[in-house]
Short mmCIF file of C-alpha atoms and ligand atoms in Angstrom, two decimals:
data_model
loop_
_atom_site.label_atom_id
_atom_site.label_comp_id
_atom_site.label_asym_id
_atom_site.label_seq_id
_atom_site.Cartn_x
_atom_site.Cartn_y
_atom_site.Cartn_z
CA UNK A 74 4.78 3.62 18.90
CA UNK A 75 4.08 -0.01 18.39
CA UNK A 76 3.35 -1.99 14.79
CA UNK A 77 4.95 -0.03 11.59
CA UNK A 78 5.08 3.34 13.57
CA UNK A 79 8.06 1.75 16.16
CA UNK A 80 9.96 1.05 12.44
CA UNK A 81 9.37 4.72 11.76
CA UNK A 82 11.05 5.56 14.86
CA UNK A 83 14.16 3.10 14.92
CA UNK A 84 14.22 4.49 11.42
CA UNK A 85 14.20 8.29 12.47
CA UNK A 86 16.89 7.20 15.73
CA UNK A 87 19.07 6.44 13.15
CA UNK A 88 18.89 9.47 10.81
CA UNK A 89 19.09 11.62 13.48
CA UNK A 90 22.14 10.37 14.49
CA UNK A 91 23.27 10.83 10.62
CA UNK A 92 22.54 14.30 11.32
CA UNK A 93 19.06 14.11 9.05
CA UNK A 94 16.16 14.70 11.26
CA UNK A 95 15.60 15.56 15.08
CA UNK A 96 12.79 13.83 16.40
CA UNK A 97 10.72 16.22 18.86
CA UNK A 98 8.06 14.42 20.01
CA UNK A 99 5.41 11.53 19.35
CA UNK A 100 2.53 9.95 20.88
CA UNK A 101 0.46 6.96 22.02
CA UNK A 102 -2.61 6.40 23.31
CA UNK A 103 -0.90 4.00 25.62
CA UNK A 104 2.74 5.45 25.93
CA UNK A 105 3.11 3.38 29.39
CA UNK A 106 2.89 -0.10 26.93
CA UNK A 107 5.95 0.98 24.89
CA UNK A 108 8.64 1.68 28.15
CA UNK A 109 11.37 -0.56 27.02
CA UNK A 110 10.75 0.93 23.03
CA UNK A 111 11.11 4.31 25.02
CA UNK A 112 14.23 3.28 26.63
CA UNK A 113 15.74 1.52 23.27
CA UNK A 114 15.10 4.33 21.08
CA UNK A 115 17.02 6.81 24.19
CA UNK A 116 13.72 9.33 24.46
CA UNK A 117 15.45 10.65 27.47
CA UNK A 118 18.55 11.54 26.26
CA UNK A 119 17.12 12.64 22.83
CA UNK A 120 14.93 14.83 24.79
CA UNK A 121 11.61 13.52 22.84
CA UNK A 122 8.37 14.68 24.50
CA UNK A 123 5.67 12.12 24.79
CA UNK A 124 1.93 12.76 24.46
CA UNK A 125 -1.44 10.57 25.24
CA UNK A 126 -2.79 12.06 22.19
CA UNK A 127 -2.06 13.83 18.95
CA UNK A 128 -3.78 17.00 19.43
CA UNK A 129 -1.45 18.01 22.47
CA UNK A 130 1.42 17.26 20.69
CA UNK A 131 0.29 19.27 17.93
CA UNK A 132 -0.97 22.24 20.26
CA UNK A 133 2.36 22.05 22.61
CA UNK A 134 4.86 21.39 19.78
CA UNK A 135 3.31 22.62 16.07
CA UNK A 136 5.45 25.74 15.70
CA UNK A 137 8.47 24.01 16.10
CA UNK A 138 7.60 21.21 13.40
CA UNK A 139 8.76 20.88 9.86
CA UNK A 140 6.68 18.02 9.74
CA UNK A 141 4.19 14.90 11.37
CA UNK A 142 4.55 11.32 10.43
CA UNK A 143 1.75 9.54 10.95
CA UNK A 144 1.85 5.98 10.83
CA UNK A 145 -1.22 4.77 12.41
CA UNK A 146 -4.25 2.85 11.91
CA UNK A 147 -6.09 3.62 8.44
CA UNK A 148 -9.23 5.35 9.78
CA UNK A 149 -7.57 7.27 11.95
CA UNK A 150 -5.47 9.06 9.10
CA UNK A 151 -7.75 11.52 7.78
CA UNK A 152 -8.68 13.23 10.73
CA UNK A 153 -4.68 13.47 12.10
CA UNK A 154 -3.78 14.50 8.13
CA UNK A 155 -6.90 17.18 8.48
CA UNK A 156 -5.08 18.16 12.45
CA UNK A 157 -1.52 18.75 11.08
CA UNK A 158 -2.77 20.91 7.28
CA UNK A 159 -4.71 22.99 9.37
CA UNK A 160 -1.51 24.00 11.34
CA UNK A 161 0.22 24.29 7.86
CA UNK A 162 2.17 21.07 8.47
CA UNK A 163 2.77 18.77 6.07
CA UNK A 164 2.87 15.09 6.50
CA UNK A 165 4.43 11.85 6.25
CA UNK A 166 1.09 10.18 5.96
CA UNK A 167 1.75 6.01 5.99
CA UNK A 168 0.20 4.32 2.78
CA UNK A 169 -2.88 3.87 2.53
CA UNK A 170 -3.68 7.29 2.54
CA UNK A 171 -7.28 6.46 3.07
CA UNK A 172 -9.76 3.55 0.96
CA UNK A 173 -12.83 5.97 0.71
CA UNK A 174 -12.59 7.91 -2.19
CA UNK A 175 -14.32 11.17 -1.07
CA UNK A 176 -12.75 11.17 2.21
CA UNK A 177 -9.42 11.21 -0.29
CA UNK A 178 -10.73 14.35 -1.97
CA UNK A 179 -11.67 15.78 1.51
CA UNK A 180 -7.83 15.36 2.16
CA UNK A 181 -6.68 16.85 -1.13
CA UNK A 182 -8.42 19.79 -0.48
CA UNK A 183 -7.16 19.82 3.50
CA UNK A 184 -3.58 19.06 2.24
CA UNK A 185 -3.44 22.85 0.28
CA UNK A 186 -3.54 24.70 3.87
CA UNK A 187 -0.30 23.03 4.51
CA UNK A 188 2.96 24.45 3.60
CA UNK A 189 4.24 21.56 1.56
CA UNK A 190 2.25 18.73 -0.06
CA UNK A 191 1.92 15.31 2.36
CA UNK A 192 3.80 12.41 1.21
CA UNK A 193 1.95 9.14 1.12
CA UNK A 194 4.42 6.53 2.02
CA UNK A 195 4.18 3.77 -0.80
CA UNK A 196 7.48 2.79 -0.05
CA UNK A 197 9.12 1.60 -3.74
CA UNK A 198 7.88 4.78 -6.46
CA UNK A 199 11.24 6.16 -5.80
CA UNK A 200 13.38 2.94 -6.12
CA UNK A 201 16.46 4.47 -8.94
CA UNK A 202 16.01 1.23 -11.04
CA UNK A 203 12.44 1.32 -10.95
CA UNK A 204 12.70 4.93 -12.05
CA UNK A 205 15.10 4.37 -14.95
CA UNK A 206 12.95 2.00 -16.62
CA UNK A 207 10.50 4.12 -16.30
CA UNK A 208 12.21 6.77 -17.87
CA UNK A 209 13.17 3.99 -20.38
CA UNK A 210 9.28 2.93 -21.01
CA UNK A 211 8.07 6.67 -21.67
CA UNK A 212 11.15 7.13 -24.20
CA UNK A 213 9.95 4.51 -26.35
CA UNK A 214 12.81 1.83 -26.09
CA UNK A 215 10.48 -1.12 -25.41
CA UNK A 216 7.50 0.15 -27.84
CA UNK A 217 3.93 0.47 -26.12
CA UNK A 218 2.76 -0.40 -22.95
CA UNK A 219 0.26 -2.96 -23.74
CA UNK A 220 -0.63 -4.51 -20.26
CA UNK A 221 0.72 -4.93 -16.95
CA UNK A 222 0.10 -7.74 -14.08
CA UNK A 223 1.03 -8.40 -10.65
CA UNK A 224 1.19 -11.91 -8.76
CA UNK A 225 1.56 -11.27 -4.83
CA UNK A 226 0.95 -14.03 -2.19
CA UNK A 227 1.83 -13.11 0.88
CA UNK A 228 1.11 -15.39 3.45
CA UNK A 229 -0.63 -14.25 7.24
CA UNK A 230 -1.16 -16.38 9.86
CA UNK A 231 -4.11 -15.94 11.88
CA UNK A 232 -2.62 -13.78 14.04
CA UNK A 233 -1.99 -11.32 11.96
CA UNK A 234 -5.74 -10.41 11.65
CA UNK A 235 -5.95 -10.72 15.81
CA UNK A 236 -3.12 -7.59 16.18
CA UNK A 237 -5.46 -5.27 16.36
CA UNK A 238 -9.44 -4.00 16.07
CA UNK A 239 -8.85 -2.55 12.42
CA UNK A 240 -7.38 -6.01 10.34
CA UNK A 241 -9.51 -7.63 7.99
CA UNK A 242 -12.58 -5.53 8.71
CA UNK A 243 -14.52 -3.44 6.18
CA UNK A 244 -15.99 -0.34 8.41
CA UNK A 245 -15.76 0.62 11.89
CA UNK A 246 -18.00 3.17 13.80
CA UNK A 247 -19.91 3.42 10.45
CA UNK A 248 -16.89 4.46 8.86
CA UNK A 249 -14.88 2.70 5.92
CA UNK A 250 -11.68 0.76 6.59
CA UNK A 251 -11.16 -1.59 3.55
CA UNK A 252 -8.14 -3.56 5.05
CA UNK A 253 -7.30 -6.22 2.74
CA UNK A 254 -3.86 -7.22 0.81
CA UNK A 255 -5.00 -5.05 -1.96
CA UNK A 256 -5.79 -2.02 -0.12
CA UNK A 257 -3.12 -2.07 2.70
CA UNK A 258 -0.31 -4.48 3.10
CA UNK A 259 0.43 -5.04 -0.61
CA UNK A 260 -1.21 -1.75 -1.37
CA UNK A 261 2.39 -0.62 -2.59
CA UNK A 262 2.88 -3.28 -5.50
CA UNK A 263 -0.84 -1.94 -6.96
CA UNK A 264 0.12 1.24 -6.68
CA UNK A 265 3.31 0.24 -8.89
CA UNK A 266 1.76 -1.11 -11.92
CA UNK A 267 -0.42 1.54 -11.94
CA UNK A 268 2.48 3.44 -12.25
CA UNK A 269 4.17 2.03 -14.58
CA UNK A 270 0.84 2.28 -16.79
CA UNK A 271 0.98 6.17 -16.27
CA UNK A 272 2.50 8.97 -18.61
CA UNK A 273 3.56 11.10 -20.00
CA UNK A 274 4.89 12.40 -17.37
CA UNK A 275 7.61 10.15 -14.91
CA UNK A 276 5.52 10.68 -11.92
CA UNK A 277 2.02 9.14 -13.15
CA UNK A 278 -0.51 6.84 -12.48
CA UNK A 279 -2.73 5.19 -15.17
CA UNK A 280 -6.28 5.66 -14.49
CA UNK A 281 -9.05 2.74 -14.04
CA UNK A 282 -11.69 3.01 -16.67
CA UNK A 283 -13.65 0.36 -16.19
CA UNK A 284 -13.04 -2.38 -13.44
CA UNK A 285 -14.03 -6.29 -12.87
CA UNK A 286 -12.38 -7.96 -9.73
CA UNK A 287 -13.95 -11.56 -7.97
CA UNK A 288 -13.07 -11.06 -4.11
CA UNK A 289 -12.56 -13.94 -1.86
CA UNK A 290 -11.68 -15.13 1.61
CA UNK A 291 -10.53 -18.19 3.29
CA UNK A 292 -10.05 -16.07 6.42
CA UNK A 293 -12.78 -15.99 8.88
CA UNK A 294 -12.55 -12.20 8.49
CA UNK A 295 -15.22 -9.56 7.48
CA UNK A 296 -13.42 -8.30 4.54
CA UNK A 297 -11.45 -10.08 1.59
CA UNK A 298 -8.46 -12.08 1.91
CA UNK A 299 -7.98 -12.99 -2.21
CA UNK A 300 -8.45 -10.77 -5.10
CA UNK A 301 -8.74 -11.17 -8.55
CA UNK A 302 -8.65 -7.52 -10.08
CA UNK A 303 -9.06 -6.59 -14.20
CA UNK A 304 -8.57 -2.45 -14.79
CA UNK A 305 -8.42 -1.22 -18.48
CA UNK A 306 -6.67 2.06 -17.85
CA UNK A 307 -8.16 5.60 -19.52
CA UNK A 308 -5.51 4.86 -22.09
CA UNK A 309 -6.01 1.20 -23.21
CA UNK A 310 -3.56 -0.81 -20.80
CA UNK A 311 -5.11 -3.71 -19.61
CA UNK A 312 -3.60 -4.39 -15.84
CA UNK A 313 -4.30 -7.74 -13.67
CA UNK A 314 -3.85 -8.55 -9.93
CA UNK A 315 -4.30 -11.64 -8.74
CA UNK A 316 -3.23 -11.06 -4.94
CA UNK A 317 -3.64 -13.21 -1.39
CA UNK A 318 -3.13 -13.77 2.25
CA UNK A 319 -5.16 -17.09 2.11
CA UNK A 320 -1.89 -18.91 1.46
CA UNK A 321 1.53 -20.48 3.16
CA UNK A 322 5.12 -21.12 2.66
CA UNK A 323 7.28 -18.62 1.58
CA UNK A 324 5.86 -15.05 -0.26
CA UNK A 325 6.23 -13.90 -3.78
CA UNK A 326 5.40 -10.97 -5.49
CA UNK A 327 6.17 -10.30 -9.17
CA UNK A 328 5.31 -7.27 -11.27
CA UNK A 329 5.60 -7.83 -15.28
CA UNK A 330 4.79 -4.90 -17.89
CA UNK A 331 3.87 -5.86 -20.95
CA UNK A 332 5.25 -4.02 -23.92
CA UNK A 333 5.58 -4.35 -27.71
CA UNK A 334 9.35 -5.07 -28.21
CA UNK A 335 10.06 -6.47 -24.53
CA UNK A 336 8.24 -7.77 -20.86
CA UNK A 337 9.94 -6.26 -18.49
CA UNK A 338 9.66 -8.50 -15.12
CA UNK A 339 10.61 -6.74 -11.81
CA UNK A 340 10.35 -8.43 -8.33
CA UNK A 341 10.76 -6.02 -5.52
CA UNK A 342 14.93 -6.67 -3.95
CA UNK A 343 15.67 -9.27 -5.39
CA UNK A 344 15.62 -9.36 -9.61
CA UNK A 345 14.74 -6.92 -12.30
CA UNK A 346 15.14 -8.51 -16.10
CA UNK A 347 14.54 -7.47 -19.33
CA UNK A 348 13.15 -10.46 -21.76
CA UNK A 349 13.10 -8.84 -25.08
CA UNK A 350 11.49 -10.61 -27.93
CA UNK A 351 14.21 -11.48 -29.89
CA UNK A 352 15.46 -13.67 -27.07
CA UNK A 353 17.83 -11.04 -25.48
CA UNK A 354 17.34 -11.28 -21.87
CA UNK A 355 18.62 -8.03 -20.07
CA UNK A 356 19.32 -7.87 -15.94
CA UNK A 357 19.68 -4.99 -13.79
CA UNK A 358 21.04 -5.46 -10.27
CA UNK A 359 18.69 -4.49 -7.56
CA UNK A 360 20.61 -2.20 -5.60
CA UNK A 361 19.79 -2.47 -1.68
CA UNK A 362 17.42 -0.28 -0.68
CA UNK A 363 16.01 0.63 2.93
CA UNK A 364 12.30 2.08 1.85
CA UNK A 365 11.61 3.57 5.03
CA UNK A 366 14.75 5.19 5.45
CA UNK A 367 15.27 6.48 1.46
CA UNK A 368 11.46 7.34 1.51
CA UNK A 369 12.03 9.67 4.45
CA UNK A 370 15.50 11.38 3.02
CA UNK A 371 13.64 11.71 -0.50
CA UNK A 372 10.84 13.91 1.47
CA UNK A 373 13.49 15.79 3.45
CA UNK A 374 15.03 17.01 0.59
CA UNK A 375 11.70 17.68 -1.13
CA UNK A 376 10.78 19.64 2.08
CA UNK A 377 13.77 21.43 1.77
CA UNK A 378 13.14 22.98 -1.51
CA UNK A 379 15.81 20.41 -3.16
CA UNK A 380 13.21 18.49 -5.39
CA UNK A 381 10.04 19.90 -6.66
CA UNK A 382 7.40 17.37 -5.56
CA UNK A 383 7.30 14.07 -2.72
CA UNK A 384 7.25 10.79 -4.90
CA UNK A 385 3.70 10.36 -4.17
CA UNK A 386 0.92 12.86 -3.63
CA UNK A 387 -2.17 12.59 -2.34
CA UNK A 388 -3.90 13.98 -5.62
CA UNK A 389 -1.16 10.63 -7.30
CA UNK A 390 -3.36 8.68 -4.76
CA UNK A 391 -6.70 8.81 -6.77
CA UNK A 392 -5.88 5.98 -9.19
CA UNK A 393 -5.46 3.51 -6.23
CA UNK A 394 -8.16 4.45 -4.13
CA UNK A 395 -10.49 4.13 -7.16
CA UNK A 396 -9.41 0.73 -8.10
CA UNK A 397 -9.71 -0.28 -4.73
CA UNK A 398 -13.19 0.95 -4.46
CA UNK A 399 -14.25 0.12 -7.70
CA UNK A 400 -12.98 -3.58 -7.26
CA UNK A 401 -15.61 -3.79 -4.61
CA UNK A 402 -18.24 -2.17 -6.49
CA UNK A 403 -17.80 -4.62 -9.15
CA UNK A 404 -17.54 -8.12 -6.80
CA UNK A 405 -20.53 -6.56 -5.06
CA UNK A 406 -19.69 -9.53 -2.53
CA UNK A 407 -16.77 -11.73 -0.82
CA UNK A 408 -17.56 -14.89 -1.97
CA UNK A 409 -16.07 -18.05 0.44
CA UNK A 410 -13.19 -19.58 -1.02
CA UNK A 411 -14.45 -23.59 -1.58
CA UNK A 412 -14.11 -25.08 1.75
CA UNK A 413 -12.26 -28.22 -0.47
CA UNK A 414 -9.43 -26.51 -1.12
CA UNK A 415 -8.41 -24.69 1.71
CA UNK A 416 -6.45 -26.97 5.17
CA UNK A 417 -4.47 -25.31 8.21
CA UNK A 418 -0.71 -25.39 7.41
CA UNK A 419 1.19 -25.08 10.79
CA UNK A 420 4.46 -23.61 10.82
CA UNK A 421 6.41 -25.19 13.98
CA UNK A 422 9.45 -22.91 13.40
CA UNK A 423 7.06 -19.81 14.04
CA UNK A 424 4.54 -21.11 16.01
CA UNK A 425 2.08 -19.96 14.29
CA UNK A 426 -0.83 -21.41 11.99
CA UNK A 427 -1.90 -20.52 8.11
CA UNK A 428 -4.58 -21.39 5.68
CA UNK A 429 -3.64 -22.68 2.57
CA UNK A 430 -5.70 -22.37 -0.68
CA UNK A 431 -5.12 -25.52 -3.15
CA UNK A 432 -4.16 -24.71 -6.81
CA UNK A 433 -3.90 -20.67 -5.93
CA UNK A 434 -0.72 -20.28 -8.10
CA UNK A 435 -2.15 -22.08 -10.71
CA UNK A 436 -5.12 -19.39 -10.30
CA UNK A 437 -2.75 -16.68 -10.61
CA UNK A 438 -1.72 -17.93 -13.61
CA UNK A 439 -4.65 -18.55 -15.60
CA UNK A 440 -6.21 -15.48 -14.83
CA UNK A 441 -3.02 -13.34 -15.11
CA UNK A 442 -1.88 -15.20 -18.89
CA UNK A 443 -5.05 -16.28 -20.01
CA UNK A 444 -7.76 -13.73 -18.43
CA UNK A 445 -9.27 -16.88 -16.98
CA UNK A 446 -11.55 -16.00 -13.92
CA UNK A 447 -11.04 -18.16 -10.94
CA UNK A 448 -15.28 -17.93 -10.54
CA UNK A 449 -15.81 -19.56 -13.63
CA UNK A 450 -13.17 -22.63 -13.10
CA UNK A 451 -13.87 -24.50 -10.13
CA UNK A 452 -14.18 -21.07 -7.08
CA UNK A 453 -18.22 -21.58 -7.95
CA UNK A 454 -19.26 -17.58 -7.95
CA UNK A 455 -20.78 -15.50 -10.58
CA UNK A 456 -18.43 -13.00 -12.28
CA UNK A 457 -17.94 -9.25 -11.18
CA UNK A 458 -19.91 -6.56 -13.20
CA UNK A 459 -17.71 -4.15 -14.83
CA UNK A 460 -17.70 -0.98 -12.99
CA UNK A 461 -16.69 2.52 -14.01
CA UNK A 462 -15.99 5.58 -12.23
CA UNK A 463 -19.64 6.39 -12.24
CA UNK A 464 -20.44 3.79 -10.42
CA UNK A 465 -18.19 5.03 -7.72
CA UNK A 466 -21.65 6.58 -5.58
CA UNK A 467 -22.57 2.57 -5.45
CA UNK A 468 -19.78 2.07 -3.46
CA UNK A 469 -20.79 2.84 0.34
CA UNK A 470 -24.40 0.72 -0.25
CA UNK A 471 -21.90 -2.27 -1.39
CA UNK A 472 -19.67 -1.89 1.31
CA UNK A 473 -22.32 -1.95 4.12
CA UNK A 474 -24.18 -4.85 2.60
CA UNK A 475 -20.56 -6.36 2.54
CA UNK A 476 -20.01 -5.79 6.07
CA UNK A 477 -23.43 -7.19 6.88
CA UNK A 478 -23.05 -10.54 5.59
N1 NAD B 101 5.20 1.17 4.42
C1 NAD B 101 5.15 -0.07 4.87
O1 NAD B 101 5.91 -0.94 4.46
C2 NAD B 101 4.14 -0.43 5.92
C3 NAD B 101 4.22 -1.65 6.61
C4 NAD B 101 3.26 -1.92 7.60
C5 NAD B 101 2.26 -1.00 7.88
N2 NAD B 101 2.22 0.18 7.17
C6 NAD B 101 1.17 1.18 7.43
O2 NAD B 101 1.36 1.74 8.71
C7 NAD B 101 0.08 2.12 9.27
C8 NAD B 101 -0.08 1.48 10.63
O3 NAD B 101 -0.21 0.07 10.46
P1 NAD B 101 0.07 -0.96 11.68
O4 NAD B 101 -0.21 -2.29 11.16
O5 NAD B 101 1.38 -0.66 12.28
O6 NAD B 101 -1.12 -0.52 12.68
P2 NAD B 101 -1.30 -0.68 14.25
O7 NAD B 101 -2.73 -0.91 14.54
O8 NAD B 101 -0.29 -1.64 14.78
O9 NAD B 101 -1.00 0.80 14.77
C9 NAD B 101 0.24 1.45 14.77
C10 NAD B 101 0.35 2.30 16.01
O10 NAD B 101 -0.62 3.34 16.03
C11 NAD B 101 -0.91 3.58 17.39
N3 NAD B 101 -2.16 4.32 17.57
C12 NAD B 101 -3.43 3.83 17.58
N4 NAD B 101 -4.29 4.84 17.81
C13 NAD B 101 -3.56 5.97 17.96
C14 NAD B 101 -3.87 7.33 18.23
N5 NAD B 101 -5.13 7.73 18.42
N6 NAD B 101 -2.85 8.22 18.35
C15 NAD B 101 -1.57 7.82 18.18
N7 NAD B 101 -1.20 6.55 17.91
C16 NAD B 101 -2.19 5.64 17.81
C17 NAD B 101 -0.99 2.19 18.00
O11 NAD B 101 -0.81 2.25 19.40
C18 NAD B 101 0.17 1.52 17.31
O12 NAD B 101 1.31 1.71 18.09
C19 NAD B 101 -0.97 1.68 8.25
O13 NAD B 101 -1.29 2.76 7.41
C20 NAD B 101 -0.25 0.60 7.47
O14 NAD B 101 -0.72 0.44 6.16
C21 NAD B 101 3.13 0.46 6.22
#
């Protein structure tokens, strides 16, 4: 009930008084922390059951279901997604689906027993503007895709990687976790320009060929706080990420696809432009959107036989999770961002305190524009080996030795 899952359920109060959805029941390993939450959201009244644990909600409640949402803790969504298929329920599984690549397969397979395919919640695919341009792109109008690139900074206190036992670590129990900005908080603008390098088809994700990242931190974290990602996608298109927590001040994100006649430059609500080469610069308003909200009438109506597939799949999943995996396979380790340019930044207004990394925009830009590695000018580490999909089996050995350093 608490972090992203107590937005899922303001969000769900609020469609089921739109007539939408009628929640049943939910649970929490500590239901007795989330009283007032119970009292806001009018469980009572609503007549929502409440359960220690997911099993006996699913064994008291399954039949009457049309469908779980499970927006929990990474490593615990495989084994709830497994839970719900084998009852035949589909799910509203929170993005990341998972950041192991076979325990994504294991999922695909669990997700046929259910009676619809699982949604993974990457909350933008479906955006209508996003979509038209799309549309646009695979017509031809701007000419090839040539590349793509995404800029995200995102600042976290330290807090943020205090909230709970899973943040910033690699593995738990033995088990991969992978939380970084790449694979889970800004997991959703990767997962864009991989889609907008996919075709033919609208809903399609390029595929990583061959993969060359440099992962940092500036966090005292087990896992990576900064990365530099390179993919050349099955069909030529070259896509960048330069992405970060190790920053402060206000966040940015900007996604730009690079095409023969035009670069089309998109920035998640607030501006979507055209700049085509002969100087015409084209804007489309970004109409407001509620992701959680639209993401969960879009799967309604797919569950309702009104649209023939959920934006994103698991199976659409397999891009990500291999670019993920494969960017650690190819940094083999998390370097230390130099000590020099990162100082403490606190923010009196929020009480709260950040690390800032000197000269990381300037980073961005030289390796997004100019393919310039941030390892080879002035962040002292050797440069990732490429890595291809059959390198994917070196991927658990390079995690643990990760997680031992
Ligand atoms: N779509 C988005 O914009 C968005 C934003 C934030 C987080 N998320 C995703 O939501 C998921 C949860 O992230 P979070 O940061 O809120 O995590 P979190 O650690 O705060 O956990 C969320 C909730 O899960 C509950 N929980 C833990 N173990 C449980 C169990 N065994 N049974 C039932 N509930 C249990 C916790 O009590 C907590 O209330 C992740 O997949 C994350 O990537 C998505």
């Amino acid at each position: 009930m608490g972090g992203f899952a107590g937005i899922h359920h303001a969000t769900v109060a609020r469609l089921e008084e739109q007539g939408h959805a009628k929640l049943i029941a939910t649970c929490d390993p500590r239901p007795e922390a989330f009283a007032m939450e119970q009292q806001t959201w009018r469980f009572s009244e609503r007549g929502v059951h409440v359960y220690p644990d997911y099993r006996t909600l699913l064994d008291a409640c399954h039949r009457g279901l049309d469908l779980l949402v499970v927006p929990t803790p990474i490593n615990l969504h495989a084994e709830m997604h497994a839970a719900a298929t084998a009852l035949g329920l589909p799910v509203y599984l929170e993005k990341p689906p998972t950041l192991d690549h076979a325990e994504l397969e294991q999922m695909i397979t669990a997700d046929a027993r259910a009676r619809k395919s699982s949604l993974v919640g990457f909350n933008f695919i479906i955006e209508k503007p996003r979509l038209a341009l799309k549309e646009r792109i695979l017509a031809g109008e701007f000419g090839a895709v040539r590349g793509a690139t995404l800029s995200a900074l995102w600042p976290r206190p330290a807090s943020y990687f205090a909230r709970n036992n899973w943040a910033g670590r690699l593995m738990i129990d033995g088990r991969i976790v992978l939380d970084s900005c790449f694979g889970n908080a800004m997991a959703h603008f990767v997962h864009n320009l991989l889609f907008w390098a996919g075709g033919p088809e609208l809903f399609s994700w390029g595929q990583p060929a061959a993969v060359r990242a440099e992962l940092y931190r500036a966090h005292a974290i087990e896992g990576a706080d900064t990365f530099f990602v390179e993919t050349d996608t099955t069909a030529g298109v070259n896509l960048r990420f330069a992405l970060s927590h190790a920053c402060a001040g206000p966040s940015s994100h900007l996604e730009v696809v690079l095409c023969d006649k035009a670069a089309l430059r998109y920035v998640v609500g607030r501006q979507i432009e055209i700049r085509w080469n002969d100087g015409r610069v084209e804007k489309i308003a970004a109409e407001p959107f509620d992701p959680l909200a639209e993401n969960h009438l879009d799967y309604y109506r797919y569950l309702r036989g009104e649209t023939t597939r959920p934006a994103t799949t698991l199976a659409d999943s397999r891009a990500f999770v291999a670019l993920n995996d494969l960017a650690h396979v190819s940094s083999a380790r998390i370097a230390k961002i130099p000590a020099a340019l990162v100082s403490g930044v606190r923010d009196e207004k929020e009480q709260k305190d950040y690390l800032n990394t000197a000269g990381l925009t300037a980073a961005h830009e030289n390796f997004l524009v100019r393919g310039a590695w941030p390892g080879a000018n002035g962040w002292e580490r050797e440069p990732g080996e490429v890595a291809t999909p059959a390198d994917l089996g070196k991927f658990y050995d390079v995690v643990r030795t990760m997680a031992k350093r």
